[in-house]
Amino acid sequence: MPDIITTTGLCKQYGKFLRVKDLDLRIPAGAVYGFLGPNGAGKSTTMKMLVGIARPTGGTISVFGKQVNSRNRLSILKHVGSLIESPSYYGHLTGAENLRIICVLKGVPDRDINRVLQIVRLENQKEKRVAQYSMGMKQRLGLACALLGNPKLLILDEPTNGLDPAGMQEMRELICSLPQQYGMTVMVSSHLLSEIDLIATNVGIISQGELVFQDRLSTLHEKSRTSIALRTQNNQTAEKILSGQGISCRRQDDYLLLPKLSDNELAGHIFRLFESNIGVVRIEERRKSLEDIFIELTGTAVSL
Amino acid sequence: MIKALAMEFQKIRRRKVWAIVAALISVQILLALWGVDRMDAHELSQGWMHFLYQFPILNSIMMPVMAAVVASRLCDIEHKGQTLKLLNTVMPAGRLFAAKFLCGALYMLAAALLQIIAIVMAGLVVGFEGSPPLDKLLYYLLFTTAVNLTILLLQQVLSLLFRNQMIALTVGIIGSFAGLFIMFFPQNLERFFLWGYYGVLMLVGMDWDRATRISDFYYMPVDWTGFSILAVMFCMIYIIGRSLFIRKEM
């Protein structure tokens, strides 16, 4: 699949502080690209640079295979929908009036308003002033605005922020459906690992302005290894016995961690420990969670 | 550009910008008409000049406030709804700046036209001597609008650059006081202050006889130098303000 967005050595410096460092993003067509990172890692700054509302201090951005510059920026952005940080709206106008303004400025026909309102399920609220909308409705209006003109690429910065659990689930389902139903590529940022795990096909992890991981989500999952945790009444002797049988094990707290074994193999090893009069008091299967991997990669505990 | 201007009017629906202009102009016209019905024959003979002298003085107090309020009403909707970052992805920032200015300029032009209509109607009803001096009224319209638009432009730049509208409104109010105060300065000094240009470009002067306590109005030559300096100020504020707005990151 060709890449819809590629950045090379993308940097953004504020004063002496380098907020984004040499970012090389590759976002394939048709993907839901989860852009993950702790708060303040540089996700929003990167997305702002992608839509041209912040200027990079170094590097290049290519969208749809074209290198973005000040001359072609708006013509490229005609095919990009974005929702950066928080939804933009005129509170004294109705939802439909808000969308009409963007429609006219984008050169999109008026009939698109009803289509996007249906997608975000706001068609019954379109004549209500946006100031009276709930946070979730405003967020959905922001998404409707981004969907105007059926863009090929959607850039959504923390779209579930401020939503209740039902609203979050609704938004996630909507995002997941966009590539299949409308052929869009979606880049969505979040500081919630669990959220990205539910919606993304590809993932990029940014930490302190640097990209520390970028690949398919399945590759990230492969990193999560299963192990067997064993607690005995004499871990030292047990470790010697198991090592003698060619099992690599390491100690962690009061446990011995063994690699994944078949049930028969494990039963055999446990039997041998019994034979040596070592009481086995706990046997647990442990899986390294995505969160553990995230912490390993970023050195920061992720917000959950 | 027409689309962008039409959208500016669409954005300020229900914001009642016209009501603010109408209210301020009504107050100004009522102040100007105060005592017109008690004019004697001498005053009626100089009635047109009386208005062309009085209106610029009132303008120097009222118009900076009007420009500040109009610019603020047009710009704070963008800050409140954080719409600048969205607009920046669908239209060039320079076009947004121009459309916003044109929208405000139409309100300021309407205010000046309402003044002209009020002057002519009041003059005709009260019975000022002679027909309305059309050339002088056109100069008045041109100069008033020129100063109004330059002040509006400055206010727009402040309202767009600073999210807190108190900054722009405070500048407007200070300008309104300064405008009147500067009229007491020598004309060369007056030319350094934007708000003093209602006075610099006045078409009528006044002689006040201390002994008889009679004031005589007279037409003055048009100060084209002052007008040129104002035009330069406008261009500078436009170029600098537009460039600061375009360079602003969201």
XYZ file of C-alpha atoms in Angstrom:
554
model
C 0.000 0.000 0.000
C 1.346 3.464 -0.841
C 1.887 5.874 2.016
C -0.651 8.690 2.300
C 1.507 10.711 4.693
C 5.275 10.590 4.893
C 7.407 12.935 6.911
C 11.164 13.094 6.814
C 13.157 14.534 9.694
C 10.183 16.602 10.843
C 11.165 18.981 13.641
C 9.464 21.708 15.610
C 11.372 23.948 17.944
C 9.802 26.434 20.379
C 12.550 28.708 21.674
C 15.339 26.370 22.733
C 12.995 23.448 23.281
C 12.729 20.863 20.529
C 9.112 19.698 20.789
C 9.261 17.299 17.822
C 12.549 15.655 16.834
C 13.326 14.125 13.434
C 9.980 12.450 12.981
C 9.732 9.986 10.088
C 6.068 9.048 9.847
C 4.750 6.547 7.327
C 0.968 6.279 7.180
C -0.261 3.705 4.656
C -3.440 4.221 2.617
C -6.611 2.756 4.112
C -5.126 2.428 7.593
C -6.389 3.648 10.909
C -3.094 4.968 12.201
C -3.047 5.326 15.951
C -0.678 8.065 17.027
C 0.053 7.284 20.613
C 2.043 9.112 23.213
C 1.910 10.455 26.746
C 0.582 13.964 27.361
C 2.991 16.574 26.033
C 4.845 14.097 23.802
C 4.292 16.234 20.693
C 1.230 14.550 19.130
C -0.832 17.714 18.652
C 2.182 19.698 17.470
C 2.879 17.035 14.837
C -0.740 17.005 13.683
C -0.813 20.803 13.545
C 2.231 20.700 11.288
C 0.539 18.105 9.074
C -2.440 20.426 8.470
C -0.245 23.512 8.192
C -1.377 25.473 11.238
C 2.092 25.207 12.768
C 5.237 25.640 10.712
C 7.924 22.942 10.936
C 11.373 24.207 11.829
C 12.939 21.324 9.925
C 12.136 18.377 7.684
C 9.518 17.779 5.030
C 5.916 16.584 4.877
C 4.421 14.742 1.913
C 0.699 14.123 1.656
C -0.789 12.075 -1.226
C 2.741 11.861 -2.611
C 3.155 15.640 -2.903
C 5.568 17.595 -0.781
C 3.536 20.202 1.102
C 4.582 23.847 0.759
C 2.836 27.178 1.305
C 1.620 27.279 -2.321
C 0.002 23.842 -2.590
C -1.035 23.500 1.066
C -4.691 24.477 0.618
C -5.202 22.453 -2.561
C -3.864 19.358 -0.737
C -5.962 20.124 2.341
C -9.117 20.102 0.190
C -8.886 16.319 0.449
C -8.067 16.296 4.154
C -10.502 16.605 7.043
C -9.161 17.539 10.437
C -10.216 17.909 14.030
C -7.325 19.306 16.043
C -7.412 19.470 19.851
C -11.016 20.600 20.305
C -13.932 21.116 17.911
C -14.177 24.521 16.217
C -17.635 26.074 16.106
C -19.653 29.296 16.244
C -21.775 28.844 19.367
C -24.433 31.401 18.358
C -25.125 29.563 15.078
C -26.931 26.256 14.576
C -25.098 23.054 13.686
C -26.306 23.272 10.086
C -25.249 26.947 9.780
C -21.793 26.075 11.079
C -21.421 23.339 8.490
C -22.739 25.606 5.719
C -19.936 28.115 6.360
C -17.262 25.438 5.983
C -19.089 23.954 2.982
C -18.998 27.282 1.140
C -15.363 27.961 2.050
C -14.339 24.421 1.049
C -16.391 24.602 -2.155
C -18.451 21.553 -1.199
C -22.142 21.342 -2.260
C -24.734 22.074 0.444
C -26.295 18.622 0.174
C -23.197 17.187 1.860
C -24.365 18.756 5.134
C -27.207 16.263 5.606
C -24.940 13.360 4.648
C -22.317 14.166 7.289
C -24.965 14.961 9.898
C -26.414 11.506 9.330
C -22.998 9.879 9.664
C -22.445 11.488 13.063
C -26.130 11.087 14.001
C -26.803 14.787 14.571
C -29.542 15.240 11.952
C -32.210 15.838 14.606
C -30.138 18.506 16.352
C -29.050 20.471 13.305
C -31.344 23.466 13.949
C -30.204 23.818 17.562
C -27.572 26.443 18.445
C -24.201 24.834 19.049
C -23.792 26.667 22.376
C -26.614 24.439 23.627
C -24.909 21.228 22.433
C -23.345 18.837 24.919
C -19.574 18.224 24.741
C -20.173 14.951 22.885
C -22.421 16.664 20.336
C -19.836 19.381 19.756
C -17.214 16.709 19.212
C -19.483 14.955 16.705
C -20.124 18.274 14.956
C -16.350 18.707 14.724
C -16.105 15.290 13.125
C -18.987 16.124 10.745
C -17.094 19.240 9.736
C -13.984 17.152 9.054
C -16.053 14.721 6.956
C -17.425 17.453 4.649
C -16.443 16.822 1.061
C -15.673 13.154 1.743
C -11.923 13.666 2.286
C -9.421 10.915 1.515
C -7.564 11.540 4.751
C -8.887 12.330 8.194
C -6.632 13.707 10.930
C -8.264 13.483 14.353
C -6.518 14.709 17.463
C -7.872 12.992 20.581
C -11.440 12.789 19.206
C -12.815 11.007 22.273
C -11.667 13.685 24.714
C -14.471 14.819 26.958
C -16.858 12.069 25.862
C -18.693 9.734 28.216
C -18.008 5.971 27.853
C -20.998 5.488 25.505
C -19.903 8.456 23.407
C -16.350 7.106 23.286
C -17.549 3.752 22.045
C -19.766 5.410 19.441
C -16.875 7.544 18.208
C -14.569 4.499 18.053
C -17.085 2.517 16.003
C -17.485 5.455 13.679
C -13.725 5.824 13.177
C -13.320 2.098 12.546
C -16.062 2.146 9.919
C -14.607 5.034 7.891
C -11.871 3.140 5.959
C -14.245 0.349 4.877
C -17.302 2.485 4.150
C -15.713 5.567 2.611
C -12.223 4.427 1.707
C -10.615 6.962 4.018
C -7.274 6.827 5.745
C -7.545 7.934 9.351
C -4.817 9.235 11.609
C -6.040 9.387 15.159
C -4.063 10.452 18.184
C -4.653 9.431 21.740
C -2.870 9.120 25.049
C -5.063 6.100 25.794
C -3.331 2.888 24.804
C -6.501 0.863 25.301
C -8.312 3.095 22.833
C -5.675 2.803 20.112
C -5.625 -0.954 20.684
C -9.345 -1.055 19.857
C -9.368 1.024 16.683
C -5.957 1.137 15.015
C -4.473 -1.082 12.342
C -1.129 0.698 12.484
C 0.495 2.462 15.336
C 3.127 5.109 15.889
C 4.376 5.791 19.401
C 5.905 9.164 20.153
C 7.783 9.977 23.320
C 9.393 13.330 24.116
C 9.039 14.343 20.487
C 10.682 11.204 19.100
C 9.070 8.309 17.289
C 9.966 5.217 19.321
C 7.840 2.666 17.473
C 6.037 2.536 14.156
C 4.526 -0.547 12.584
C 1.349 -2.584 12.361
C -0.518 -3.018 15.644
C -0.154 -6.793 15.251
C 3.631 -6.359 15.364
C 3.267 -4.545 18.660
C 1.101 -7.390 19.939
C 3.750 -9.923 18.933
C 6.069 -8.222 21.357
C 3.797 -9.185 24.194
C 5.248 -12.591 25.210
C 3.530 -15.111 27.463
C 5.462 -16.584 30.381
C 4.759 -18.978 33.247
C 5.284 -17.697 36.775
C 6.075 -20.361 39.351
C 6.301 -19.941 43.103
C 7.766 -22.724 45.170
C 8.813 -23.229 48.763
C 12.448 -23.288 47.628
C 12.955 -21.172 44.524
C 16.767 -21.506 44.589
C 16.766 -25.306 44.344
C 13.838 -25.271 41.930
C 15.792 -22.931 39.638
C 18.784 -25.322 39.677
C 16.580 -28.334 38.853
C 14.768 -26.547 36.027
C 18.011 -25.137 34.582
C 19.441 -28.641 34.696
C 16.616 -29.700 32.400
C 17.398 -26.965 29.927
C 14.642 -24.541 30.989
C 15.817 -20.937 31.050
C 14.248 -19.287 34.019
C 14.761 -16.030 35.843
C 13.729 -14.755 39.214
C 11.242 -11.942 39.696
C 10.234 -11.104 43.237
C 9.152 -14.429 44.815
C 8.539 -16.059 41.464
C 10.504 -17.958 38.843
C 9.605 -16.889 35.324
C 9.644 -19.687 32.754
C 9.118 -19.394 29.008
C 5.803 -20.546 27.536
C 5.562 -24.341 27.836
C 3.022 -26.927 26.684
C 0.759 -28.358 29.393
C 2.523 -31.768 29.229
C 5.996 -30.257 29.515
C 4.946 -28.076 32.452
C 3.247 -31.016 34.232
C 6.473 -33.039 33.839
C 8.631 -30.280 35.356
C 6.205 -29.784 38.267
C 6.256 -33.565 38.931
C 10.053 -33.499 39.077
C 9.917 -30.666 41.615
C 7.514 -32.734 43.744
C 9.922 -35.656 43.518
C 12.637 -33.383 44.923
C 10.333 -32.450 47.798
C 9.857 -28.874 46.626
C 6.333 -27.687 47.267
C 4.778 -25.707 44.384
C 2.404 -23.093 45.794
C 1.515 -20.920 42.734
C 1.469 -21.498 38.969
C 0.341 -18.506 36.870
C 0.305 -17.692 33.184
C 1.570 -14.141 32.658
C 1.284 -12.049 29.555
C 3.241 -8.865 29.002
C 0.566 -6.291 28.382
C 0.692 -3.601 25.719
C 1.019 -1.171 28.575
C 4.221 -2.880 29.723
C 5.568 -2.571 26.187
C 4.492 1.061 26.028
C 6.316 1.801 29.282
C 9.353 -0.051 27.986
C 9.313 2.046 24.824
C 8.547 5.434 26.329
C 9.776 5.071 29.866
C 6.508 6.700 30.937
C 3.439 5.174 32.522
C 0.498 5.544 30.154
C -2.737 7.148 31.294
C -5.573 4.678 31.444
C -13.334 36.932 -1.930
C -17.088 37.556 -2.290
C -17.744 34.098 -0.830
C -15.453 34.882 2.100
C -17.190 38.241 2.689
C -20.636 36.621 2.494
C -19.488 34.068 5.081
C -18.376 36.883 7.402
C -21.950 38.194 7.359
C -23.234 34.643 7.850
C -20.959 34.218 10.882
C -22.281 37.354 12.632
C -25.951 36.408 12.275
C -27.706 37.049 15.590
C -24.691 38.998 16.842
C -26.607 42.280 16.258
C -23.558 44.242 15.110
C -25.915 46.618 13.249
C -27.704 47.368 16.551
C -24.465 48.612 18.127
C -23.763 50.842 15.127
C -27.360 52.115 15.098
C -27.326 52.842 18.840
C -24.026 54.760 18.792
C -24.995 56.735 15.681
C -28.407 57.576 17.168
C -26.775 58.935 20.321
C -24.328 60.932 18.222
C -27.063 62.404 16.014
C -29.204 63.294 19.031
C -26.223 65.103 20.596
C -25.600 66.970 17.338
C -29.226 67.992 16.951
C -29.410 69.267 20.524
C -30.436 72.937 20.394
C -30.726 73.118 16.601
C -34.333 74.317 16.897
C -33.193 77.356 18.941
C -30.793 78.630 16.255
C -30.978 82.323 15.414
C -30.715 83.830 11.908
C -26.896 84.130 12.072
C -26.523 80.522 13.165
C -28.968 79.320 10.505
C -26.894 81.088 7.847
C -23.901 78.995 8.982
C -25.915 75.858 9.748
C -24.151 73.527 7.302
C -20.742 74.660 8.543
C -21.933 74.260 12.125
C -22.666 70.573 11.475
C -19.460 69.990 9.508
C -17.591 71.414 12.500
C -19.535 69.604 15.184
C -19.694 66.119 13.662
C -15.908 65.527 13.387
C -15.566 66.513 17.065
C -18.264 64.032 18.043
C -16.692 61.476 15.700
C -13.375 61.717 17.504
C -15.153 60.600 20.680
C -17.640 58.065 19.317
C -16.070 56.494 16.242
C -12.998 54.921 17.899
C -15.370 53.205 20.339
C -17.616 52.075 17.486
C -14.649 50.749 15.492
C -13.334 48.892 18.547
C -16.713 47.309 19.270
C -17.391 46.343 15.631
C -13.911 44.820 15.192
C -14.190 42.990 18.488
C -17.643 41.567 17.656
C -16.317 40.313 14.315
C -13.135 38.782 15.720
C -14.043 37.371 19.107
C -16.358 34.766 17.506
C -13.227 33.178 16.065
C -11.450 33.097 19.427
C -14.492 31.866 21.362
C -15.079 28.860 19.104
C -11.375 28.301 18.284
C -12.315 28.482 14.624
C -9.121 30.095 13.337
C -7.344 26.727 13.245
C -10.185 25.273 11.167
C -10.462 28.288 8.847
C -6.715 28.139 8.310
C -7.154 24.731 6.671
C -9.878 25.862 4.250
C -8.900 29.404 3.220
C -5.772 31.576 3.086
C -5.306 33.598 6.274
C -4.766 36.760 4.210
C -8.191 36.371 2.612
C -9.846 35.911 5.991
C -8.125 39.086 7.215
C -9.342 41.034 4.163
C -12.900 39.641 4.333
C -13.193 40.513 8.003
C -11.942 44.030 7.337
C -14.359 44.553 4.437
C -17.258 43.343 6.562
C -16.405 45.804 9.353
C -15.698 48.536 6.785
C -19.238 48.236 5.397
C -20.644 48.871 8.873
C -18.391 51.907 9.348
C -19.322 53.213 5.895
C -23.009 52.770 6.730
C -22.455 54.784 9.927
C -20.884 57.675 7.980
C -23.685 57.579 5.386
C -26.295 57.697 8.146
C -24.571 60.811 9.481
C -24.701 62.488 6.068
C -28.407 61.638 5.745
C -29.040 63.023 9.245
C -27.099 66.228 8.488
C -28.964 66.861 5.218
C -32.381 66.029 6.643
C -31.878 68.129 9.792
C -30.562 71.048 7.705
C -33.524 70.953 5.357
C -36.097 70.576 8.147
C -34.652 73.360 10.323
C -34.118 75.576 7.271
C -30.362 76.167 7.001
C -29.474 78.895 4.525
C -28.627 77.645 1.044
C -28.723 74.167 -0.394
C -26.643 71.345 1.156
C -22.945 71.805 0.192
C -22.630 68.505 -1.675
C -18.901 68.816 -2.364
C -18.138 69.461 1.311
C -20.413 66.619 2.380
C -18.627 64.258 -0.004
C -15.252 65.327 1.376
C -16.652 64.789 4.866
C -17.774 61.279 3.879
C -14.392 60.501 2.339
C -12.325 61.784 5.275
C -14.547 60.375 8.000
C -14.581 56.977 6.325
C -10.808 57.084 5.775
C -10.112 57.756 9.469
C -12.816 55.287 10.559
C -11.370 52.511 8.418
C -7.792 53.096 9.543
C -8.875 52.935 13.189
C -11.051 49.877 12.421
C -8.049 48.210 10.817
C -5.887 48.811 13.877
C -8.660 47.499 16.122
C -9.089 44.411 13.932
C -5.388 43.620 14.142
C -5.511 43.891 17.945
C -8.742 41.892 18.193
C -7.336 39.110 16.030
C -3.911 38.946 17.645
C -5.077 39.084 21.262
C -7.642 36.584 22.447
C -8.562 38.859 25.348
C -10.785 41.499 23.776
C -10.284 43.871 26.719
C -6.919 44.810 25.229
C -8.459 45.979 21.945
C -11.433 47.643 23.631
C -9.162 49.505 26.063
C -7.113 50.828 23.134
C -10.397 51.946 21.508
C -11.546 53.806 24.611
C -8.149 55.437 25.173
C -8.169 56.431 21.477
C -11.575 58.004 21.893
C -10.363 60.215 24.778
C -7.086 60.939 23.018
C -8.913 61.946 19.798
C -10.656 64.819 21.510
C -7.695 65.847 23.648
C -5.313 65.874 20.669
C -7.491 68.519 18.972
C -6.016 71.023 21.420
C -2.479 70.203 20.222
C -0.767 72.145 17.422
C -1.680 70.616 14.052
C 1.848 69.319 13.402
C 1.660 67.265 16.585
C -1.909 66.188 15.843
C -0.656 64.422 12.731
C 1.350 61.934 14.794
C -1.775 60.416 16.347
C -4.164 58.320 14.315
C -7.138 59.312 16.464
C -6.415 63.003 15.877
C -7.168 62.766 12.164
C -10.856 63.598 12.605
C -9.485 67.002 13.623
C -6.670 67.148 11.033
C -9.124 66.547 8.177
C -11.807 68.961 9.387
C -13.235 71.119 6.628
C -14.513 73.921 8.843
C -12.752 76.150 11.328
C -14.204 78.444 13.963
C -13.442 81.979 15.186
C -14.820 82.812 18.562
C -15.091 86.465 19.459
C -14.502 86.789 23.168
C -16.165 90.248 23.382
C -19.352 89.521 21.462
C -19.373 85.798 22.318
C -20.282 85.099 18.708
C -18.690 82.242 16.835
C -18.053 82.403 13.133
C -17.442 79.317 11.029
C -15.364 79.304 7.870
C -14.346 76.685 5.307
C -10.699 75.613 5.394
C -8.657 74.219 2.495
C -8.509 70.431 2.338
C -5.420 69.056 4.100
C -4.221 66.643 1.423
C -0.883 66.186 3.198
C -2.725 64.944 6.261
C -4.817 62.662 4.072
C -1.666 61.260 2.433
C -0.051 60.573 5.822
C -3.260 58.806 6.875
C -3.161 56.698 3.692
C 0.443 55.712 4.479
C -0.584 54.809 8.045
C -3.410 52.642 6.659
C -1.075 50.787 4.306
C 1.501 50.228 7.054
C -1.055 48.924 9.554
C -2.550 46.677 6.854
C 0.767 45.197 5.741
C 2.174 44.714 9.253
C -1.127 43.549 10.781
C -1.858 41.094 7.975
C 1.638 39.652 8.110
C 1.479 39.241 11.923
C -1.890 37.490 11.565
C -0.642 35.165 8.813
C 2.465 34.275 10.803
C 0.489 33.575 13.963
C 0.462 29.863 14.786
C -2.687 28.328 16.227
